[in-house]
Amino acid sequence: MDDYRIIWTQEGRDGRQESVVTYDKAAAEGHAGCKRAKPGVSDVRIEPAR
């Protein structure tokens, strides 16, 4: 099973933010959708965890 992380940009913070935990693909898509719905959040991406 592959692990994924969520990366996003948060208004008012320098640089990009990154999830501390990893998710399976389905969970990452669900959490990314929640992030996209939040005000001030942009450029939400799902990337393989390294």
Short mmCIF file of C-alpha atoms in Angstrom, two decimals:
data_model
loop_
_atom_site.label_atom_id
_atom_site.label_comp_id
_atom_site.label_asym_id
_atom_site.label_seq_id
_atom_site.Cartn_x
_atom_site.Cartn_y
_atom_site.Cartn_z
CA MET A 1 0.00 0.00 0.00
CA ASP A 2 1.28 3.45 -0.92
CA ASP A 3 1.22 6.38 1.48
CA TYR A 4 0.37 9.94 0.51
CA ARG A 5 0.69 13.36 2.10
CA ILE A 6 -1.22 16.57 1.55
CA ILE A 7 0.56 19.80 0.70
CA TRP A 8 -1.13 23.20 0.57
CA THR A 9 -0.63 26.94 0.79
CA GLN A 10 -2.23 28.77 3.72
CA GLU A 11 -2.95 32.48 3.47
CA GLY A 12 -0.94 34.41 6.07
CA ARG A 13 1.79 31.76 6.41
CA ASP A 14 5.14 31.64 4.66
CA GLY A 15 5.87 28.70 2.43
CA ARG A 16 3.80 25.63 1.91
CA GLN A 17 2.24 23.50 4.60
CA GLU A 18 2.52 19.72 4.72
CA SER A 19 0.51 17.07 6.54
CA VAL A 20 2.32 15.49 9.46
CA VAL A 21 0.64 12.13 8.96
CA THR A 22 0.37 10.02 5.81
CA TYR A 23 -2.81 8.64 4.30
CA ASP A 24 -3.86 5.93 1.90
CA LYS A 25 -5.09 7.28 -1.46
CA ALA A 26 -8.80 7.35 -0.59
CA ALA A 27 -8.25 9.06 2.76
CA ALA A 28 -5.85 11.58 1.20
CA GLU A 29 -8.48 12.53 -1.36
CA GLY A 30 -11.07 13.02 1.38
CA HIS A 31 -8.79 15.13 3.57
CA ALA A 32 -7.63 17.17 0.57
CA GLY A 33 -11.26 17.94 -0.23
CA CYS A 34 -11.78 19.23 3.31
CA LYS A 35 -8.66 21.40 2.99
CA ARG A 36 -9.87 22.86 -0.31
CA ALA A 37 -13.14 23.91 1.35
CA LYS A 38 -11.39 25.98 4.02
CA PRO A 39 -11.05 29.75 3.54
CA GLY A 40 -7.52 30.95 2.78
CA VAL A 41 -6.31 27.56 1.56
CA SER A 42 -5.07 27.13 -1.99
CA ASP A 43 -2.86 24.91 -4.14
CA VAL A 44 -3.88 21.70 -2.36
CA ARG A 45 -1.98 18.71 -3.73
CA ILE A 46 -1.67 15.03 -2.94
CA GLU A 47 1.83 13.63 -3.31
CA PRO A 48 3.44 10.28 -2.55
CA ALA A 49 5.07 10.28 0.88
CA ARG A 50 8.83 9.84 0.84
#
